[in-house]
PDB file of C-alpha atoms in Angstrom:
ATOM      1  CA  UNK A   1       0.000   0.000   0.000  1.00  0.00           C
ATOM      2  CA  UNK A   2       1.448   3.359  -1.013  1.00  0.00           C
ATOM      3  CA  UNK A   3      -0.193   5.475   1.695  1.00  0.00           C
ATOM      4  CA  UNK A   4      -0.303   3.375   4.883  1.00  0.00           C
ATOM      5  CA  UNK A   5      -0.430   6.312   7.288  1.00  0.00           C
ATOM      6  CA  UNK A   6      -2.268   9.045   5.438  1.00  0.00           C
ATOM      7  CA  UNK A   7      -4.544   9.738   2.534  1.00  0.00           C
ATOM      8  CA  UNK A   8      -2.803  12.055   0.070  1.00  0.00           C
ATOM      9  CA  UNK A   9      -5.830  12.462  -2.189  1.00  0.00           C
ATOM     10  CA  UNK A  10      -6.646  16.160  -2.663  1.00  0.00           C
ATOM     11  CA  UNK A  11      -9.953  17.349  -4.146  1.00  0.00           C
ATOM     12  CA  UNK A  12      -9.302  19.959  -6.849  1.00  0.00           C
ATOM     13  CA  UNK A  13     -12.739  20.250  -8.491  1.00  0.00           C
ATOM     14  CA  UNK A  14     -15.842  18.134  -9.017  1.00  0.00           C
ATOM     15  CA  UNK A  15     -14.545  14.655  -9.965  1.00  0.00           C
ATOM     16  CA  UNK A  16     -10.955  15.927 -10.191  1.00  0.00           C
ATOM     17  CA  UNK A  17      -8.279  14.773  -7.748  1.00  0.00           C
ATOM     18  CA  UNK A  18      -4.567  15.161  -7.120  1.00  0.00           C
ATOM     19  CA  UNK A  19      -2.890  12.021  -5.755  1.00  0.00           C
ATOM     20  CA  UNK A  20       0.279  13.386  -4.145  1.00  0.00           C
ATOM     21  CA  UNK A  21       3.302  11.128  -4.415  1.00  0.00           C
ATOM     22  CA  UNK A  22       1.270   8.200  -5.754  1.00  0.00           C
ATOM     23  CA  UNK A  23       4.153   6.973  -7.938  1.00  0.00           C
ATOM     24  CA  UNK A  24       7.021   7.498  -5.509  1.00  0.00           C
ATOM     25  CA  UNK A  25       9.242   4.452  -5.369  1.00  0.00           C
ATOM     26  CA  UNK A  26       8.288   3.419  -8.916  1.00  0.00           C
ATOM     27  CA  UNK A  27      10.602   5.779 -10.791  1.00  0.00           C
ATOM     28  CA  UNK A  28      13.297   3.301 -11.836  1.00  0.00           C
ATOM     29  CA  UNK A  29      10.796   0.735 -13.140  1.00  0.00           C
ATOM     30  CA  UNK A  30       8.790   3.372 -14.961  1.00  0.00           C
ATOM     31  CA  UNK A  31      11.935   4.839 -16.533  1.00  0.00           C
ATOM     32  CA  UNK A  32      13.057   1.415 -17.769  1.00  0.00           C
ATOM     33  CA  UNK A  33       9.681   0.735 -19.388  1.00  0.00           C
ATOM     34  CA  UNK A  34       9.535   4.266 -20.786  1.00  0.00           C
ATOM     35  CA  UNK A  35      12.974   3.930 -22.373  1.00  0.00           C
ATOM     36  CA  UNK A  36      11.908   0.679 -24.047  1.00  0.00           C
ATOM     37  CA  UNK A  37       8.805   2.333 -25.502  1.00  0.00           C
ATOM     38  CA  UNK A  38      10.743   5.345 -26.792  1.00  0.00           C
ATOM     39  CA  UNK A  39      13.339   3.068 -28.436  1.00  0.00           C
ATOM     40  CA  UNK A  40      10.513   1.573 -30.537  1.00  0.00           C
ATOM     41  CA  UNK A  41       8.537   4.779 -31.150  1.00  0.00           C
ATOM     42  CA  UNK A  42      10.922   7.738 -30.814  1.00  0.00           C
ATOM     43  CA  UNK A  43       9.812  11.077 -29.423  1.00  0.00           C
ATOM     44  CA  UNK A  44       8.959  13.699 -32.002  1.00  0.00           C
ATOM     45  CA  UNK A  45       7.618  17.288 -32.186  1.00  0.00           C
ATOM     46  CA  UNK A  46       4.278  16.930 -33.914  1.00  0.00           C
ATOM     47  CA  UNK A  47       2.857  19.759 -36.008  1.00  0.00           C
ATOM     48  CA  UNK A  48      -0.480  21.399 -35.350  1.00  0.00           C
ATOM     49  CA  UNK A  49      -2.987  21.667 -38.224  1.00  0.00           C
ATOM     50  CA  UNK A  50      -1.830  25.260 -38.701  1.00  0.00           C
ATOM     51  CA  UNK A  51       1.757  24.121 -39.231  1.00  0.00           C
ATOM     52  CA  UNK A  52       3.376  25.003 -35.913  1.00  0.00           C
ATOM     53  CA  UNK A  53       5.698  22.494 -34.247  1.00  0.00           C
ATOM     54  CA  UNK A  54       4.657  21.660 -30.697  1.00  0.00           C
ATOM     55  CA  UNK A  55       7.227  22.588 -28.023  1.00  0.00           C
ATOM     56  CA  UNK A  56       6.566  19.258 -26.306  1.00  0.00           C
ATOM     57  CA  UNK A  57       8.123  16.109 -27.787  1.00  0.00           C
ATOM     58  CA  UNK A  58       5.770  13.163 -27.703  1.00  0.00           C
ATOM     59  CA  UNK A  59       5.054   9.550 -28.567  1.00  0.00           C
ATOM     60  CA  UNK A  60       2.499   6.902 -27.576  1.00  0.00           C
ATOM     61  CA  UNK A  61       2.035   3.340 -26.441  1.00  0.00           C
ATOM     62  CA  UNK A  62      -1.049   1.149 -26.330  1.00  0.00           C
ATOM     63  CA  UNK A  63      -3.555   0.067 -28.953  1.00  0.00           C
ATOM     64  CA  UNK A  64      -4.073   3.679 -30.036  1.00  0.00           C
ATOM     65  CA  UNK A  65      -1.898   6.782 -30.174  1.00  0.00           C
ATOM     66  CA  UNK A  66      -2.746  10.467 -30.430  1.00  0.00           C
ATOM     67  CA  UNK A  67      -1.359  12.229 -33.499  1.00  0.00           C
ATOM     68  CA  UNK A  68      -1.417  15.753 -34.891  1.00  0.00           C
ATOM     69  CA  UNK A  69      -0.648  16.984 -38.389  1.00  0.00           C
ATOM     70  CA  UNK A  70      -2.147  19.169 -41.128  1.00  0.00           C
ATOM     71  CA  UNK A  71      -5.154  16.829 -41.228  1.00  0.00           C
ATOM     72  CA  UNK A  72      -6.043  17.597 -37.604  1.00  0.00           C
ATOM     73  CA  UNK A  73      -5.972  15.866 -34.227  1.00  0.00           C
ATOM     74  CA  UNK A  74      -6.993  12.219 -33.932  1.00  0.00           C
ATOM     75  CA  UNK A  75      -6.162   8.757 -32.648  1.00  0.00           C
ATOM     76  CA  UNK A  76      -4.413   6.248 -34.891  1.00  0.00           C
ATOM     77  CA  UNK A  77      -3.496   2.600 -34.384  1.00  0.00           C
ATOM     78  CA  UNK A  78      -0.354   3.163 -36.500  1.00  0.00           C
ATOM     79  CA  UNK A  79       2.673   5.325 -35.718  1.00  0.00           C
ATOM     80  CA  UNK A  80       2.953   7.630 -38.759  1.00  0.00           C
ATOM     81  CA  UNK A  81       6.747   7.811 -38.328  1.00  0.00           C
ATOM     82  CA  UNK A  82       7.409   4.069 -38.360  1.00  0.00           C
ATOM     83  CA  UNK A  83       4.250   2.807 -40.118  1.00  0.00           C
ATOM     84  CA  UNK A  84       4.105   0.174 -37.384  1.00  0.00           C
ATOM     85  CA  UNK A  85       1.679  -0.391 -34.533  1.00  0.00           C
ATOM     86  CA  UNK A  86       2.469   1.629 -31.432  1.00  0.00           C
ATOM     87  CA  UNK A  87       4.446  -0.248 -28.750  1.00  0.00           C
ATOM     88  CA  UNK A  88       2.351  -2.276 -26.361  1.00  0.00           C
ATOM     89  CA  UNK A  89       1.381  -0.450 -23.178  1.00  0.00           C
ATOM     90  CA  UNK A  90       3.594  -1.833 -20.389  1.00  0.00           C
ATOM     91  CA  UNK A  91       1.619  -3.843 -17.829  1.00  0.00           C
ATOM     92  CA  UNK A  92       3.120  -1.658 -15.078  1.00  0.00           C
ATOM     93  CA  UNK A  93       1.764   1.520 -16.703  1.00  0.00           C
ATOM     94  CA  UNK A  94      -1.688   0.052 -17.175  1.00  0.00           C
ATOM     95  CA  UNK A  95      -1.964  -1.295 -13.633  1.00  0.00           C
ATOM     96  CA  UNK A  96      -0.728   1.914 -12.005  1.00  0.00           C
ATOM     97  CA  UNK A  97      -3.194   3.973 -14.044  1.00  0.00           C
ATOM     98  CA  UNK A  98      -6.072   1.660 -13.081  1.00  0.00           C
ATOM     99  CA  UNK A  99      -5.021   1.821  -9.421  1.00  0.00           C
ATOM    100  CA  UNK A 100      -4.899   5.626  -9.548  1.00  0.00           C
ATOM    101  CA  UNK A 101      -8.322   5.828 -11.189  1.00  0.00           C
ATOM    102  CA  UNK A 102      -9.800   3.561  -8.526  1.00  0.00           C
ATOM    103  CA  UNK A 103      -8.250   5.627  -5.741  1.00  0.00           C
ATOM    104  CA  UNK A 104      -9.947   8.691  -7.267  1.00  0.00           C
ATOM    105  CA  UNK A 105     -13.275   6.846  -7.355  1.00  0.00           C
ATOM    106  CA  UNK A 106     -13.340   5.773 -11.010  1.00  0.00           C
ATOM    107  CA  UNK A 107     -13.834   2.008 -11.047  1.00  0.00           C
ATOM    108  CA  UNK A 108     -13.519   0.042 -14.277  1.00  0.00           C
ATOM    109  CA  UNK A 109     -11.009   2.304 -16.047  1.00  0.00           C
ATOM    110  CA  UNK A 110      -9.784   0.527 -19.200  1.00  0.00           C
ATOM    111  CA  UNK A 111      -7.116   2.658 -20.935  1.00  0.00           C
ATOM    112  CA  UNK A 112      -6.287   1.861 -24.550  1.00  0.00           C
ATOM    113  CA  UNK A 113      -3.885   4.784 -25.103  1.00  0.00           C
ATOM    114  CA  UNK A 114      -0.968   6.293 -23.218  1.00  0.00           C
ATOM    115  CA  UNK A 115       0.294   9.644 -24.487  1.00  0.00           C
ATOM    116  CA  UNK A 116       3.911  10.327 -23.528  1.00  0.00           C
ATOM    117  CA  UNK A 117       4.952  13.984 -23.428  1.00  0.00           C
ATOM    118  CA  UNK A 118       8.516  15.139 -22.761  1.00  0.00           C
ATOM    119  CA  UNK A 119       8.840  18.758 -21.653  1.00  0.00           C
ATOM    120  CA  UNK A 120      12.235  20.390 -21.935  1.00  0.00           C
ATOM    121  CA  UNK A 121      13.028  23.684 -20.237  1.00  0.00           C
ATOM    122  CA  UNK A 122      10.687  26.347 -21.651  1.00  0.00           C
ATOM    123  CA  UNK A 123       8.203  23.879 -23.137  1.00  0.00           C
ATOM    124  CA  UNK A 124       4.518  24.304 -22.319  1.00  0.00           C
ATOM    125  CA  UNK A 125       1.066  23.042 -23.211  1.00  0.00           C
ATOM    126  CA  UNK A 126      -1.532  25.647 -24.080  1.00  0.00           C
ATOM    127  CA  UNK A 127      -4.967  25.620 -22.490  1.00  0.00           C
ATOM    128  CA  UNK A 128      -7.074  22.903 -24.142  1.00  0.00           C
ATOM    129  CA  UNK A 129      -9.722  20.214 -23.650  1.00  0.00           C
ATOM    130  CA  UNK A 130      -9.155  16.490 -24.121  1.00  0.00           C
ATOM    131  CA  UNK A 131     -12.009  15.869 -26.537  1.00  0.00           C
ATOM    132  CA  UNK A 132     -10.595  13.647 -29.297  1.00  0.00           C
ATOM    133  CA  UNK A 133     -11.677  10.501 -27.448  1.00  0.00           C
ATOM    134  CA  UNK A 134     -14.837   8.608 -28.401  1.00  0.00           C
ATOM    135  CA  UNK A 135     -15.651   7.720 -24.775  1.00  0.00           C
ATOM    136  CA  UNK A 136     -16.017  10.548 -22.256  1.00  0.00           C
ATOM    137  CA  UNK A 137     -17.407   8.231 -19.574  1.00  0.00           C
ATOM    138  CA  UNK A 138     -13.919   7.253 -18.460  1.00  0.00           C
ATOM    139  CA  UNK A 139     -11.414   9.581 -16.789  1.00  0.00           C
ATOM    140  CA  UNK A 140      -8.038  10.963 -17.773  1.00  0.00           C
ATOM    141  CA  UNK A 141      -5.176   9.710 -15.600  1.00  0.00           C
ATOM    142  CA  UNK A 142      -2.022  11.841 -15.772  1.00  0.00           C
ATOM    143  CA  UNK A 143       1.400  10.881 -14.342  1.00  0.00           C
ATOM    144  CA  UNK A 144       4.026  13.542 -13.547  1.00  0.00           C
ATOM    145  CA  UNK A 145       7.684  12.487 -13.568  1.00  0.00           C
ATOM    146  CA  UNK A 146      10.904  14.469 -13.390  1.00  0.00           C
ATOM    147  CA  UNK A 147      10.911  18.267 -13.184  1.00  0.00           C
ATOM    148  CA  UNK A 148       7.960  20.018 -11.498  1.00  0.00           C
ATOM    149  CA  UNK A 149       5.312  21.915 -13.429  1.00  0.00           C
ATOM    150  CA  UNK A 150       2.529  24.395 -12.802  1.00  0.00           C
ATOM    151  CA  UNK A 151      -0.708  22.867 -14.046  1.00  0.00           C
ATOM    152  CA  UNK A 152      -3.662  25.165 -14.711  1.00  0.00           C
ATOM    153  CA  UNK A 153      -7.030  23.448 -14.300  1.00  0.00           C
ATOM    154  CA  UNK A 154     -10.079  25.429 -15.350  1.00  0.00           C
ATOM    155  CA  UNK A 155     -13.699  24.772 -16.189  1.00  0.00           C
ATOM    156  CA  UNK A 156     -15.939  23.973 -19.126  1.00  0.00           C
ATOM    157  CA  UNK A 157     -15.098  27.213 -20.952  1.00  0.00           C
ATOM    158  CA  UNK A 158     -11.760  28.795 -21.765  1.00  0.00           C
ATOM    159  CA  UNK A 159     -12.735  31.902 -19.741  1.00  0.00           C
ATOM    160  CA  UNK A 160     -13.565  29.970 -16.566  1.00  0.00           C
ATOM    161  CA  UNK A 161     -11.344  30.764 -13.526  1.00  0.00           C
ATOM    162  CA  UNK A 162      -8.407  28.375 -13.216  1.00  0.00           C
ATOM    163  CA  UNK A 163      -6.671  26.756 -10.284  1.00  0.00           C
ATOM    164  CA  UNK A 164      -2.881  26.605 -10.435  1.00  0.00           C
ATOM    165  CA  UNK A 165      -1.496  23.351  -9.082  1.00  0.00           C
ATOM    166  CA  UNK A 166       2.156  22.434  -8.594  1.00  0.00           C
ATOM    167  CA  UNK A 167       2.745  18.946  -9.935  1.00  0.00           C
ATOM    168  CA  UNK A 168       5.861  17.252  -8.606  1.00  0.00           C
ATOM    169  CA  UNK A 169       7.636  14.011  -9.432  1.00  0.00           C
ATOM    170  CA  UNK A 170       5.415  11.087  -8.507  1.00  0.00           C
ATOM    171  CA  UNK A 171       2.126  12.989  -8.514  1.00  0.00           C
ATOM    172  CA  UNK A 172      -0.918  11.728 -10.394  1.00  0.00           C
ATOM    173  CA  UNK A 173      -3.834  13.923 -11.463  1.00  0.00           C
ATOM    174  CA  UNK A 174      -7.144  12.225 -12.268  1.00  0.00           C
ATOM    175  CA  UNK A 175     -10.212  13.933 -13.704  1.00  0.00           C
ATOM    176  CA  UNK A 176     -13.456  12.711 -15.207  1.00  0.00           C
ATOM    177  CA  UNK A 177     -17.221  12.878 -14.711  1.00  0.00           C
ATOM    178  CA  UNK A 178     -18.302  16.484 -14.265  1.00  0.00           C
ATOM    179  CA  UNK A 179     -14.749  17.724 -14.960  1.00  0.00           C
ATOM    180  CA  UNK A 180     -13.933  15.433 -17.887  1.00  0.00           C
ATOM    181  CA  UNK A 181     -13.987  18.232 -20.505  1.00  0.00           C
ATOM    182  CA  UNK A 182     -12.490  20.956 -18.328  1.00  0.00           C
ATOM    183  CA  UNK A 183      -9.815  23.137 -19.886  1.00  0.00           C
ATOM    184  CA  UNK A 184      -6.262  22.607 -18.641  1.00  0.00           C
ATOM    185  CA  UNK A 185      -2.685  23.442 -19.547  1.00  0.00           C
ATOM    186  CA  UNK A 186       0.938  23.417 -18.400  1.00  0.00           C
ATOM    187  CA  UNK A 187       3.036  26.551 -17.943  1.00  0.00           C
ATOM    188  CA  UNK A 188       6.627  26.905 -19.188  1.00  0.00           C
ATOM    189  CA  UNK A 189       8.920  24.378 -17.505  1.00  0.00           C
ATOM    190  CA  UNK A 190      11.649  25.980 -15.422  1.00  0.00           C
ATOM    191  CA  UNK A 191      15.292  24.944 -15.495  1.00  0.00           C
ATOM    192  CA  UNK A 192      16.371  22.088 -13.262  1.00  0.00           C
ATOM    193  CA  UNK A 193      17.729  18.554 -13.153  1.00  0.00           C
ATOM    194  CA  UNK A 194      15.931  15.549 -11.722  1.00  0.00           C
ATOM    195  CA  UNK A 195      18.119  12.662 -10.474  1.00  0.00           C
ATOM    196  CA  UNK A 196      16.270  10.061 -12.585  1.00  0.00           C
ATOM    197  CA  UNK A 197      14.711  12.005 -15.453  1.00  0.00           C
ATOM    198  CA  UNK A 198      17.366  14.659 -16.009  1.00  0.00           C
ATOM    199  CA  UNK A 199      16.477  18.113 -17.354  1.00  0.00           C
ATOM    200  CA  UNK A 200      12.964  17.062 -18.383  1.00  0.00           C
ATOM    201  CA  UNK A 201       9.427  16.601 -17.202  1.00  0.00           C
ATOM    202  CA  UNK A 202       7.706  13.502 -18.516  1.00  0.00           C
ATOM    203  CA  UNK A 203       3.928  13.387 -18.513  1.00  0.00           C
ATOM    204  CA  UNK A 204       2.110  10.127 -19.227  1.00  0.00           C
ATOM    205  CA  UNK A 205      -1.635  10.465 -19.770  1.00  0.00           C
ATOM    206  CA  UNK A 206      -3.882   7.439 -19.968  1.00  0.00           C
ATOM    207  CA  UNK A 207      -7.196   7.570 -21.817  1.00  0.00           C
ATOM    208  CA  UNK A 208      -9.959   5.417 -23.173  1.00  0.00           C
ATOM    209  CA  UNK A 209      -9.856   6.675 -26.749  1.00  0.00           C
ATOM    210  CA  UNK A 210     -12.339   4.276 -28.344  1.00  0.00           C
ATOM    211  CA  UNK A 211     -15.861   3.360 -27.290  1.00  0.00           C
ATOM    212  CA  UNK A 212     -16.035   0.128 -25.327  1.00  0.00           C
ATOM    213  CA  UNK A 213     -17.431  -2.698 -27.420  1.00  0.00           C
TER     214      UNK A 213
END
């Protein structure tokens, strides 16, 4: 049990929770699995439909992967760079994401996609909704590894007031239900070096991209 003496689950909004330190002690295993995935499907800076390269380098694992190009944003079962299926989602990743979802009250989470984002110093993620999935009934489970980040979590509109949350190595943020389509983003990553993940922040987000059969 990760939290034998205390409950580190923090309510952020309706159906949105921060699990402080949920992944602590798992860093070496996660890094080994992550390195294996990246060796098969290398990180890349995808282009937005308007032609801008994203500041975040990314790849995927699982049955489906999120891609962006001049055609738009979507999920694909094939890595456009390798023309091969995305690497299999490591069993460790899947189980940890299911455990985190359950701890946040979402039972039955069945992720079929894991988006892997690598933030270098200065990289950011603009305010957006996760709405390319076919199934909004299941939550988003987001792992934070390496350098810390300021995560802005808003509401159902871009203008809604936002909460600023510091995400540190080992934290997991879970949101779904009434907050599933809330806007969110990551501010510019500040300089630093993490003992396991170096000068980067890695963010792994688990989703159910396709409707359950």
